[in-house]
Amino acid sequence: MTDLVVRAVDVEKRFGRLEVLKGVSLDVAKRETICIIGPSGSGKTTFIRCINHLEKIDGGRIEVNGQLIGYRESNGKLVEDSARSIAKQRTQIGMVFQRFNLFPHKTALENVMEAPVHVLGVSKKQAQEEALELLRRVGLGDKSDTYPGKLSGGQQQRVAIARALAMKPALMLFDEPTSALDPEVIGEVLAVMEELAHEGMTMIVVTHEMGFARVAADRVVMMDDGVIVEEGTPEELFDEPSHKRTQQFLSKIL
């Protein structure tokens, strides 16, 4: 498939003797939004951290836009790539974490400008124009000169989304981006993510927000105990789940 952005094949990951991923395979097409759901400890976060090589894999392979991530092939085996090559690969993968990880001594605008200027070599003038547009896009056009400490959690997370988008990534990864937020600001972050999904950004979202998954996802993937137990459209998975484990999980949270 020429429009495949992510191809994960039989991905395995262990922490010591603990097997966290037990052969996870997933294809993600261009413009597709995938929501990954499942109980804590099921391997969801580990899996998306493997996609941008924040975690090294112990088996299988992951490709983004046809390129191996984190590894290169040598004599039929995968060997870890150079740090420089991995850093270059990561420029096409945006990641938004549970915690915002903004530079506290830089304004919202400076946070968004940082990577395009220092990683991509974009001029400060161009980076500033694009950063201001991105802040407007996430509803923070009036907060460009504000420092993170003066922003709410929801506002900080929206700056983090703008910062990731500033690199013009082919893929956006979200690791439970609302789990650290107060309930009243969760909606403002989900609204930005929903807009991105409708605009056709390729996204993989680990989330406990089932309402968001229902309206924004093209496919929902249920993980448990290090494997994908079921996947389908939101209607299929939420209204008529076929796997017993999915039924149990959804019956407790819906």
Coordinates of C-alpha atoms in Angstrom, one line a residue:
M1 CA 0.0 0.0 0.0
T2 CA 1.5 3.3 -1.1
D3 CA -0.6 5.3 1.3
L4 CA 0.7 3.4 4.4
V5 CA 2.3 5.6 7.0
V6 CA 2.9 3.1 9.7
R7 CA 3.6 -0.6 9.4
A8 CA 4.3 -2.5 12.6
V9 CA 5.0 -6.2 12.2
D10 CA 5.2 -8.7 15.1
V11 CA 6.6 -6.1 17.5
E12 CA 8.0 -7.5 20.7
K13 CA 9.2 -5.7 23.8
R14 CA 10.5 -7.0 27.1
F15 CA 11.5 -5.2 30.3
G16 CA 13.8 -7.8 31.9
R17 CA 11.6 -10.9 32.1
L18 CA 8.4 -9.0 31.7
E19 CA 7.0 -9.4 28.2
V20 CA 5.1 -6.2 27.5
L21 CA 4.4 -6.5 23.7
K22 CA 3.9 -10.0 22.4
G23 CA 3.9 -9.7 18.6
V24 CA 1.8 -6.5 17.9
S25 CA 1.1 -5.8 14.2
L26 CA -0.7 -2.7 13.0
D27 CA -1.0 -0.8 9.7
V28 CA -2.0 2.8 9.6
A29 CA -3.0 4.5 6.4
K30 CA -2.4 8.1 5.5
R31 CA -5.1 10.5 7.0
E32 CA -6.3 7.7 9.3
T33 CA -6.9 8.2 13.0
I34 CA -6.4 5.2 15.2
C35 CA -7.5 5.2 18.8
I36 CA -5.9 2.5 21.0
I37 CA -7.9 1.6 24.1
G38 CA -7.4 -1.0 26.8
P39 CA -6.7 -1.4 30.5
S40 CA -3.6 0.0 32.2
G41 CA -0.6 -2.2 31.7
S42 CA -1.8 -3.6 28.4
G43 CA 1.1 -2.2 26.4
K44 CA -0.5 0.7 24.7
T45 CA 2.0 3.4 25.7
T46 CA 5.0 1.1 25.2
F47 CA 3.8 0.4 21.7
I48 CA 3.6 4.0 20.6
R49 CA 6.9 4.8 22.3
C50 CA 8.4 2.0 20.2
I51 CA 7.0 3.7 17.0
N52 CA 9.4 6.7 17.5
H53 CA 12.1 4.5 19.1
L54 CA 11.8 6.0 22.6
E55 CA 11.8 2.3 23.4
K56 CA 13.9 -0.2 21.6
I57 CA 12.1 -3.3 20.3
D58 CA 13.2 -6.8 21.0
G59 CA 11.6 -8.4 17.9
G60 CA 9.6 -7.5 14.7
R61 CA 10.0 -4.2 12.8
I62 CA 8.4 -0.8 12.6
E63 CA 8.3 1.3 9.4
V64 CA 7.1 4.9 9.0
N65 CA 6.6 6.0 5.4
G66 CA 8.5 2.9 4.3
Q67 CA 11.5 3.6 6.4
L68 CA 12.7 1.3 9.2
I69 CA 12.5 3.2 12.5
G70 CA 15.5 2.9 14.9
Y71 CA 17.2 0.2 12.9
R72 CA 18.9 -0.6 9.6
E73 CA 19.3 -4.0 7.9
S74 CA 22.7 -5.6 7.9
N75 CA 23.3 -9.1 6.6
G76 CA 19.7 -9.9 7.0
K77 CA 19.5 -8.7 10.6
L78 CA 18.3 -5.5 12.2
V79 CA 21.0 -3.4 14.0
E80 CA 20.3 -0.2 15.8
D81 CA 20.8 2.9 13.6
S82 CA 23.0 5.8 14.5
A83 CA 21.8 8.5 16.9
R84 CA 21.9 11.0 14.1
S85 CA 19.8 8.9 11.8
I86 CA 17.3 8.2 14.5
A87 CA 17.0 11.9 15.3
K88 CA 16.4 12.6 11.6
Q89 CA 13.6 9.9 11.5
R90 CA 12.0 11.4 14.6
T91 CA 11.5 14.7 12.8
Q92 CA 8.6 13.2 10.8
I93 CA 6.9 11.9 14.0
G94 CA 5.2 14.3 16.4
M95 CA 4.6 13.1 19.9
V96 CA 2.4 14.6 22.6
F97 CA 2.8 13.2 26.1
Q98 CA 0.7 13.0 29.2
R99 CA 3.0 15.7 30.7
F100 CA 3.5 18.8 28.6
N101 CA 7.4 19.0 28.8
L102 CA 7.4 22.6 27.7
F103 CA 10.5 24.8 28.3
P104 CA 9.4 26.8 31.4
H105 CA 11.8 29.7 30.6
K106 CA 10.4 30.2 27.1
T107 CA 7.1 31.7 26.0
A108 CA 4.5 29.7 24.2
L109 CA 5.7 31.2 20.9
E110 CA 9.3 30.4 21.7
N111 CA 8.4 26.8 22.6
V112 CA 6.7 26.3 19.3
M113 CA 9.5 28.0 17.3
E114 CA 12.4 26.1 19.0
A115 CA 12.5 22.8 17.0
P116 CA 11.9 24.3 13.5
V117 CA 14.8 26.8 14.0
H118 CA 17.3 24.5 15.7
V119 CA 16.4 21.1 14.1
L120 CA 15.1 22.0 10.6
G121 CA 17.1 25.2 10.1
V122 CA 14.0 27.3 9.4
S123 CA 14.6 31.1 9.6
K124 CA 13.4 32.8 12.8
K125 CA 11.1 35.0 10.8
Q126 CA 9.4 32.0 9.0
A127 CA 9.3 30.0 12.2
Q128 CA 7.7 32.9 14.1
E129 CA 5.0 33.3 11.4
E130 CA 4.2 29.6 11.3
A131 CA 4.3 29.3 15.2
L132 CA 1.8 32.2 15.5
E133 CA -0.5 30.5 13.0
L134 CA -0.3 27.2 14.9
L135 CA -1.1 28.9 18.2
R136 CA -4.1 30.5 16.6
R137 CA -5.1 27.1 15.2
V138 CA -5.1 25.6 18.7
G139 CA -7.0 28.6 20.1
L140 CA -4.1 30.3 21.8
G141 CA -3.3 33.2 19.4
D142 CA -3.6 35.6 22.4
K143 CA -1.1 33.7 24.6
S144 CA 2.0 33.8 22.4
D145 CA 4.0 35.8 24.9
T146 CA 2.8 33.9 27.9
Y147 CA 5.1 31.6 29.9
P148 CA 4.0 28.0 30.6
G149 CA 3.7 28.7 34.3
K150 CA 1.0 31.2 33.6
L151 CA -1.0 28.8 31.4
S152 CA -3.6 26.2 32.5
G153 CA -2.9 22.5 32.0
G154 CA -5.2 22.5 29.0
Q155 CA -3.5 25.5 27.5
Q156 CA -0.1 24.0 28.0
Q157 CA -1.1 20.8 26.3
R158 CA -2.4 22.8 23.3
V159 CA 0.9 24.5 23.1
A160 CA 2.6 21.1 23.2
I161 CA 0.3 20.0 20.2
A162 CA 1.3 23.2 18.3
R163 CA 4.9 22.5 19.1
A164 CA 4.7 19.0 17.6
L165 CA 2.8 20.3 14.5
A166 CA 5.5 22.9 13.9
M167 CA 7.8 20.1 12.6
K168 CA 5.2 19.3 9.9
P169 CA 5.2 15.6 10.9
A170 CA 3.8 12.8 8.7
L171 CA 2.4 11.2 11.9
M172 CA 1.2 12.4 15.2
L173 CA 1.3 10.2 18.3
F174 CA -0.7 11.0 21.4
D175 CA 0.0 9.2 24.7
E176 CA -3.1 9.8 26.9
P177 CA -2.9 13.5 26.3
T178 CA -5.7 14.4 28.7
S179 CA -5.0 12.1 31.6
A180 CA -3.0 14.7 33.6
L181 CA -5.7 17.4 33.0
D182 CA -8.5 18.7 35.2
P183 CA -11.9 17.6 33.9
E184 CA -13.0 21.1 32.9
V185 CA -10.2 21.6 30.4
I186 CA -10.1 18.1 28.8
G187 CA -12.7 19.2 26.3
E188 CA -10.6 22.0 24.9
V189 CA -7.7 19.6 24.1
L190 CA -10.0 17.0 22.6
A191 CA -11.6 19.6 20.4
V192 CA -8.2 20.5 18.9
M193 CA -7.4 16.8 18.4
E194 CA -10.8 16.2 16.8
E195 CA -10.2 19.0 14.4
L196 CA -6.8 17.5 13.4
A197 CA -8.5 14.2 12.8
H198 CA -11.2 15.8 10.6
E199 CA -8.5 17.7 8.7
G200 CA -6.8 14.4 7.8
M201 CA -3.7 14.3 10.1
T202 CA -2.5 10.8 10.5
M203 CA -2.8 10.1 14.2
I204 CA -2.4 7.2 16.7
V205 CA -4.0 8.1 20.0
V206 CA -3.8 6.2 23.2
T207 CA -6.8 7.3 25.2
H208 CA -9.3 6.6 27.9
E209 CA -11.7 9.1 26.3
M210 CA -14.2 6.8 24.7
G211 CA -16.4 9.7 23.5
F212 CA -13.4 11.1 21.5
A213 CA -12.7 7.7 20.1
R214 CA -16.2 7.3 18.9
V215 CA -16.4 10.6 17.0
A216 CA -12.8 11.0 15.8
A217 CA -11.4 7.5 15.2
D218 CA -11.5 5.7 11.8
R219 CA -10.5 2.5 13.7
V220 CA -10.4 1.6 17.3
V221 CA -7.8 -0.9 18.5
M222 CA -8.3 -2.8 21.8
M223 CA -5.1 -4.0 23.5
D224 CA -4.8 -6.3 26.5
D225 CA -1.8 -8.2 28.0
G226 CA 0.6 -7.1 25.2
V227 CA -1.5 -8.1 22.2
I228 CA -4.3 -6.6 20.0
V229 CA -7.4 -8.5 20.8
E230 CA -9.8 -6.7 18.5
E231 CA -10.0 -3.8 16.1
G232 CA -12.8 -2.3 14.0
T233 CA -14.7 0.9 13.4
P234 CA -16.0 2.8 16.4
E235 CA -19.5 1.5 15.7
E236 CA -18.3 -2.1 15.5
L237 CA -16.1 -2.0 18.6
F238 CA -18.4 0.0 20.9
D239 CA -21.8 -1.2 19.8
E240 CA -21.0 -4.9 19.0
P241 CA -17.7 -5.9 20.4
S242 CA -17.0 -9.5 19.4
H243 CA -14.2 -10.4 21.8
K244 CA -15.0 -11.3 25.4
R245 CA -12.2 -9.2 26.8
T246 CA -13.4 -6.1 24.9
Q247 CA -16.9 -6.7 26.2
Q248 CA -15.7 -6.9 29.8
F249 CA -13.5 -3.7 29.5
L250 CA -16.2 -1.6 27.9
S251 CA -18.9 -2.8 30.3
K252 CA -16.9 -1.3 33.1
I253 CA -16.1 2.1 31.6
L254 CA -19.1 2.9 29.4

